[in-house]
Short mmCIF file of C-alpha atoms in Angstrom, two decimals:
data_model
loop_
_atom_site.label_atom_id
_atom_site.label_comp_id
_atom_site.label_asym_id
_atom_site.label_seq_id
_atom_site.Cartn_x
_atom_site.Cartn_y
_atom_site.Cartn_z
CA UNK J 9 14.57 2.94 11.56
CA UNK J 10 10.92 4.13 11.86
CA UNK J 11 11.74 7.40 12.65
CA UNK J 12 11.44 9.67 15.29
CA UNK J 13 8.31 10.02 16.50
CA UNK J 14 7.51 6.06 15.26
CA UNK J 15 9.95 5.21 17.46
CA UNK J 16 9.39 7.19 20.36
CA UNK J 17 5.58 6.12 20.30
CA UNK J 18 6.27 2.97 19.54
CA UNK J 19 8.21 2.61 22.59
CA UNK J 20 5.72 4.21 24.76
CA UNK J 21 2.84 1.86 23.69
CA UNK J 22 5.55 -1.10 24.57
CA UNK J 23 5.57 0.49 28.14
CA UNK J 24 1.25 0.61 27.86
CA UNK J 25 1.34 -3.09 26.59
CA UNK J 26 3.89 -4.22 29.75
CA UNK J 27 2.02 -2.30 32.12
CA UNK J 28 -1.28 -4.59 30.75
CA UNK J 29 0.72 -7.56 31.38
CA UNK J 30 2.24 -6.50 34.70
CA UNK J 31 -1.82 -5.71 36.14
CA UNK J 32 -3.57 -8.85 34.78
CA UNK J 33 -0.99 -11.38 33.85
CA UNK J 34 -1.37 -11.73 30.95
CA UNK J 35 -0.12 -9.89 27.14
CA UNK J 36 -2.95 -8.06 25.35
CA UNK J 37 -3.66 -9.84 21.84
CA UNK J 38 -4.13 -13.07 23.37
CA UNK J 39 -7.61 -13.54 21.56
CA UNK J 40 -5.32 -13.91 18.52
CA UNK J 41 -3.09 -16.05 19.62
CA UNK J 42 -6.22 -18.00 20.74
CA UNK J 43 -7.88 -17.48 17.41
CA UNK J 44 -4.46 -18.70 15.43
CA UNK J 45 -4.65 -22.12 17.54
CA UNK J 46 -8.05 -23.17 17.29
CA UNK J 47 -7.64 -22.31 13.23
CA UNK J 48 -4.47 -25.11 13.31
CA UNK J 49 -7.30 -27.89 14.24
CA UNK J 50 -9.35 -26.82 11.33
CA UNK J 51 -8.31 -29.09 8.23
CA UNK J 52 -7.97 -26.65 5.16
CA UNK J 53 -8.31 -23.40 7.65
CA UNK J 54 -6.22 -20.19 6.21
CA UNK J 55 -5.28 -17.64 8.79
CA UNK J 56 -4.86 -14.47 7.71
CA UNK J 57 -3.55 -11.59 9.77
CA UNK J 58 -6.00 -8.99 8.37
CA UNK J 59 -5.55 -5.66 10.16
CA UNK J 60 -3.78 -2.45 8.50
CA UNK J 61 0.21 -2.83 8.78
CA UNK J 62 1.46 -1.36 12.42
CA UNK J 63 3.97 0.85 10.65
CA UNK J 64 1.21 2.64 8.41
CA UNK J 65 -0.88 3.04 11.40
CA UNK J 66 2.01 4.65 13.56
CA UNK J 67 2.98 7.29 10.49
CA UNK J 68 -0.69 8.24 10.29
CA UNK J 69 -1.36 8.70 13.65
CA UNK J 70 1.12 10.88 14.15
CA UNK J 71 1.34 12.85 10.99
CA UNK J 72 -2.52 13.61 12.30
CA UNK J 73 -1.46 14.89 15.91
CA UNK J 74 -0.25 19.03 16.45
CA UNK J 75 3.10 19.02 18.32
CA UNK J 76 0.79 19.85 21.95
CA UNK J 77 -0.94 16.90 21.51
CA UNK J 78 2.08 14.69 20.74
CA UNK J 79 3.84 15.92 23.72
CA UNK J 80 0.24 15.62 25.99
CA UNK J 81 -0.17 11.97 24.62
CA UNK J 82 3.29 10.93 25.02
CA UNK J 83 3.20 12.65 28.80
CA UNK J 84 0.12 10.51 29.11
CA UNK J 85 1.71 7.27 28.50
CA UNK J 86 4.47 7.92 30.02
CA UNK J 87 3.23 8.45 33.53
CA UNK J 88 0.66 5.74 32.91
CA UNK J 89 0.05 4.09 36.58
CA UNK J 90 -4.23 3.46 36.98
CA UNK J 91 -4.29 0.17 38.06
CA UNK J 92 -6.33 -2.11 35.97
CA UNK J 93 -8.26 -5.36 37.66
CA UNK J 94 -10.17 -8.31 35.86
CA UNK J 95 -13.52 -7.02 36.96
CA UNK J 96 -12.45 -3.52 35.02
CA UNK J 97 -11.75 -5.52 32.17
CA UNK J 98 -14.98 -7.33 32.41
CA UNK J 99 -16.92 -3.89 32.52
CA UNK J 100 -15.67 -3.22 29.29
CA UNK J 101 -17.02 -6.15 27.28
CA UNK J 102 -20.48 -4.19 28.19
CA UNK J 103 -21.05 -2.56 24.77
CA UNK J 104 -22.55 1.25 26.52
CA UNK J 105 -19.35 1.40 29.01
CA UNK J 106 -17.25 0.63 26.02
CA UNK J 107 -18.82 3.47 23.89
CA UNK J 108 -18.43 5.68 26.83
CA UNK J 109 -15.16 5.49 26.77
CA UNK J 110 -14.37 5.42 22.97
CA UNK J 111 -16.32 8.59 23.29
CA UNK J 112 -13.66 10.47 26.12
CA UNK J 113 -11.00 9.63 23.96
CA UNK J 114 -12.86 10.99 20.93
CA UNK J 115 -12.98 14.00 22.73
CA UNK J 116 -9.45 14.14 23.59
CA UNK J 117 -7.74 13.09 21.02
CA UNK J 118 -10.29 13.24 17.90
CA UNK J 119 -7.53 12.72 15.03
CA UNK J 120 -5.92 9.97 16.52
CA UNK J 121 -9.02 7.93 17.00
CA UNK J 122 -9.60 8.54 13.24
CA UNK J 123 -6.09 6.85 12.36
CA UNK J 124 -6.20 4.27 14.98
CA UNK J 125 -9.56 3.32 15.14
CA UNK J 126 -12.06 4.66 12.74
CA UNK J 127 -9.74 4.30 9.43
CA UNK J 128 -8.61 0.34 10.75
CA UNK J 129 -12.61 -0.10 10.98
CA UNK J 130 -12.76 0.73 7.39
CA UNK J 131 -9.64 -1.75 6.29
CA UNK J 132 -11.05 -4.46 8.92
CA UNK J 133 -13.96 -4.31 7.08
CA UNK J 134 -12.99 -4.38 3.67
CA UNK J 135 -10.35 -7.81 3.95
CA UNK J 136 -13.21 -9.24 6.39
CA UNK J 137 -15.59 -8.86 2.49
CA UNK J 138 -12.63 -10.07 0.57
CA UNK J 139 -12.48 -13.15 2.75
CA UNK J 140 -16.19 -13.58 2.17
CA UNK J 141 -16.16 -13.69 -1.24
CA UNK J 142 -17.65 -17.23 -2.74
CA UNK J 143 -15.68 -19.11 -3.80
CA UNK J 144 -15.42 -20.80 -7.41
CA UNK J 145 -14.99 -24.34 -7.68
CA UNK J 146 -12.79 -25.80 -10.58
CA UNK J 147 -14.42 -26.92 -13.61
CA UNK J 148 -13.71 -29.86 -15.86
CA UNK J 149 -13.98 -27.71 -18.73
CA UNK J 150 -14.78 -24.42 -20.50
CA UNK J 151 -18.22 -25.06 -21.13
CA UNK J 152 -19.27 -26.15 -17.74
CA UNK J 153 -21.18 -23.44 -16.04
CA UNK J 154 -19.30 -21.87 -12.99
CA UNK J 155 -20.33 -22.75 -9.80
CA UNK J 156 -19.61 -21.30 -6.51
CA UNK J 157 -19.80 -22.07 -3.11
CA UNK J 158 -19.98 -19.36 0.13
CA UNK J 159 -17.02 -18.90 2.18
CA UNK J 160 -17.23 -19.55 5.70
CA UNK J 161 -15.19 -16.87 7.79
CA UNK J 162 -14.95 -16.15 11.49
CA UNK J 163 -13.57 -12.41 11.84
CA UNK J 164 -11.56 -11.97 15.39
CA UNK J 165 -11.71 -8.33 16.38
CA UNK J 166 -11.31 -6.18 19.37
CA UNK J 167 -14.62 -5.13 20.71
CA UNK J 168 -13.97 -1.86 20.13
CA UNK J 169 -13.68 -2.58 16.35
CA UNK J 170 -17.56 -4.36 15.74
CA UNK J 171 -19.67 -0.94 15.35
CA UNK J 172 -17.73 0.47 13.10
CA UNK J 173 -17.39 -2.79 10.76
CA UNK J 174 -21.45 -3.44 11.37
CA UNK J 175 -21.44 0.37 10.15
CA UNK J 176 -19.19 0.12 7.04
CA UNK J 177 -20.11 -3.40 6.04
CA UNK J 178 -22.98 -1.98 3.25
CA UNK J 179 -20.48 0.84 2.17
CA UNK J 180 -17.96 0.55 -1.31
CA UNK J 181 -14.86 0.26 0.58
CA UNK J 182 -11.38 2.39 -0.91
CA UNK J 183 -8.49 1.93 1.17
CA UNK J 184 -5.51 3.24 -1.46
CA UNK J 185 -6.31 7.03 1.18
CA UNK J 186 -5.65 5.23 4.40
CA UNK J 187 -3.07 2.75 3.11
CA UNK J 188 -0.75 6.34 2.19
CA UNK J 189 1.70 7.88 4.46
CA UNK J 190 1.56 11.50 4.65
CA UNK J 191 4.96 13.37 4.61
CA UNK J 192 5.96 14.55 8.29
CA UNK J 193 5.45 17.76 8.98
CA UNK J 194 6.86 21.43 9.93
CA UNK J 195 6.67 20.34 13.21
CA UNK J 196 7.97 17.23 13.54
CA UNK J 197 10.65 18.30 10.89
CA UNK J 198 11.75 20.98 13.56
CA UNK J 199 11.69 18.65 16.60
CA UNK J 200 13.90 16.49 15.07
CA UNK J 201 15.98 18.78 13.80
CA UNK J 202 16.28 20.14 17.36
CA UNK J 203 16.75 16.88 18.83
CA UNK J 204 19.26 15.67 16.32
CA UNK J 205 21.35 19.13 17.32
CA UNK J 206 20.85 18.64 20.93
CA UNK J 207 21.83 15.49 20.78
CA UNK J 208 25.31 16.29 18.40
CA UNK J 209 25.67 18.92 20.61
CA UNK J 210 26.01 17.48 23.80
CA UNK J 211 28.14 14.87 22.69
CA UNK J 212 30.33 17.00 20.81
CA UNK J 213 30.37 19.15 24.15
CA UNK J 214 31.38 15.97 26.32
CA UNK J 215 34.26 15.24 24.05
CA UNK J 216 35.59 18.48 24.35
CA UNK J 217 35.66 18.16 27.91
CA UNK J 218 37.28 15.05 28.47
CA UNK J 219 39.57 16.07 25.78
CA UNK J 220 40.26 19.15 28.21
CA UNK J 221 40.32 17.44 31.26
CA UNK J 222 42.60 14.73 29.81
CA UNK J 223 45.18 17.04 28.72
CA UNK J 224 45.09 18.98 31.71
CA UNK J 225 45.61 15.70 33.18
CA UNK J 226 48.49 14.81 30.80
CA UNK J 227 50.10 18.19 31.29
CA UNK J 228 50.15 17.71 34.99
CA UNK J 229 51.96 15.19 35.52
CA UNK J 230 55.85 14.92 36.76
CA UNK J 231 57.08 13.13 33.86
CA UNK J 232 55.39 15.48 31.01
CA UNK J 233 56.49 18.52 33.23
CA UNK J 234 59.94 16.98 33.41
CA UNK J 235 59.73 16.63 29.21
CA UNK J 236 58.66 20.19 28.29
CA UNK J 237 61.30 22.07 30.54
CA UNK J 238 63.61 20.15 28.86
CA UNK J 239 62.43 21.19 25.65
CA UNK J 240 62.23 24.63 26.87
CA UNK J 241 65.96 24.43 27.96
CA UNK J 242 67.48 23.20 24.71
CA UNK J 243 67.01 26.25 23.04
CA UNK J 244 68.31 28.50 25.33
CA UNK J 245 71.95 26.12 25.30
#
């Protein structure tokens, strides 16, 4: 439904996300969940999921990667084993360890960083200033002067998310660029070709061979042996 490589990734970050769950006990995103209750108790509280839509994120991400490094990262993630404790996760609410290691994977994987972090900075940032717009009371009529009122917002974001919104916050935000999917390319047109064939292929391979083996089957038995040298001795009466 999502595509290939969507799918595939998709599928691999599940496996990430359970092996989270499996080493702390308990799901990553739970500062949302948290975040989504607290906003219930609030009389006249909107919630508004405001990050960049999961699909668009996926597409771009790997639209940006070369074949190599889709087939590193998914070899990555799929042999994904480090153990993770509570005090690890601790160490990374300290803002320098956290840079550190935005900074490794910056050096690995520079384009996907872009998509996944750096671009979702930029949209963070942007519906975080449309939900901190004032906002304009009603008047009683045309002549009244307009009067507004400042919004009061509380943004929840991963940590790894606050430089780069303190960074963009003073910058004229576009997000039509990072809100377009880019068509896949040669590469990923070729792998799934190739996988698509491979796949057609060895099924179309296993039919043929329990087609064969069936007949063979068919043909040996006493009864169909019986049946064609009868047919082969009508003829010759």
């Amino acid at each position: 439904q999502n595509g290939v490589m969507s799918g595939l990734m998709q599928m691999l970050l599940l496996k990430v996300s359970a092996h989270i769950t499996e080493q702390l006990g308990m799901a990553p995103g739970g500062e949302f969940r948290e975040a989504f209750k607290e906003a219930s108790k609030v009389p006249f509280c909107k919630f508004h999921l405001g990050d960049r839509p999961i699909p668009v994120t996926f597409k771009r991400a790997i639209a940006a990667l070369s074949f190599w490094q889709k087939v590193k990262l998914a070899w990555g993630l799929c042999f994904l084993s480090d153990p993770i404790s509570k005090d690890d996760v601790e160490k990374c609410k300290q803002k320098d360890l956290l840079e550190q290691m935005m900074a490794e994977m910056i050096g690995e994987f520079p384009d996907l960083h872009r998509t996944i972090v750096s671009e979702r900075d930029i949209y963070l940032t942007y519906m975080l200033k449309q939900a901190a717009k004032q906002i304009e009371l009603p008047r009683a009529s045309e002549n009244e002067p307009r009067k507004y009122i400042p919004a009061v917002v509380v943004g929840v974001v991963g940590m790894g998310h606050v430089p780069g919104i303190e960074k963009n916050w003073n910058s004229d935000l576009k997000i039509q660029e990072i809100m377009s999917v880019p068509p896949p390319s040669t590469s990923s047109k070729i792998f799934k070709f190739v996988l698509k064939a491979t796949v057609f292929g060895l099924l179309g391979y296993s039919c043929y061979r329990i087609g064969h083996r069936t007949v063979q089957l068919v043909l040996s038995m006493p009864a169909t042996q019986s049946y064609l040298q009868r047919l082969t001795e009508v003829p010759q009466q």
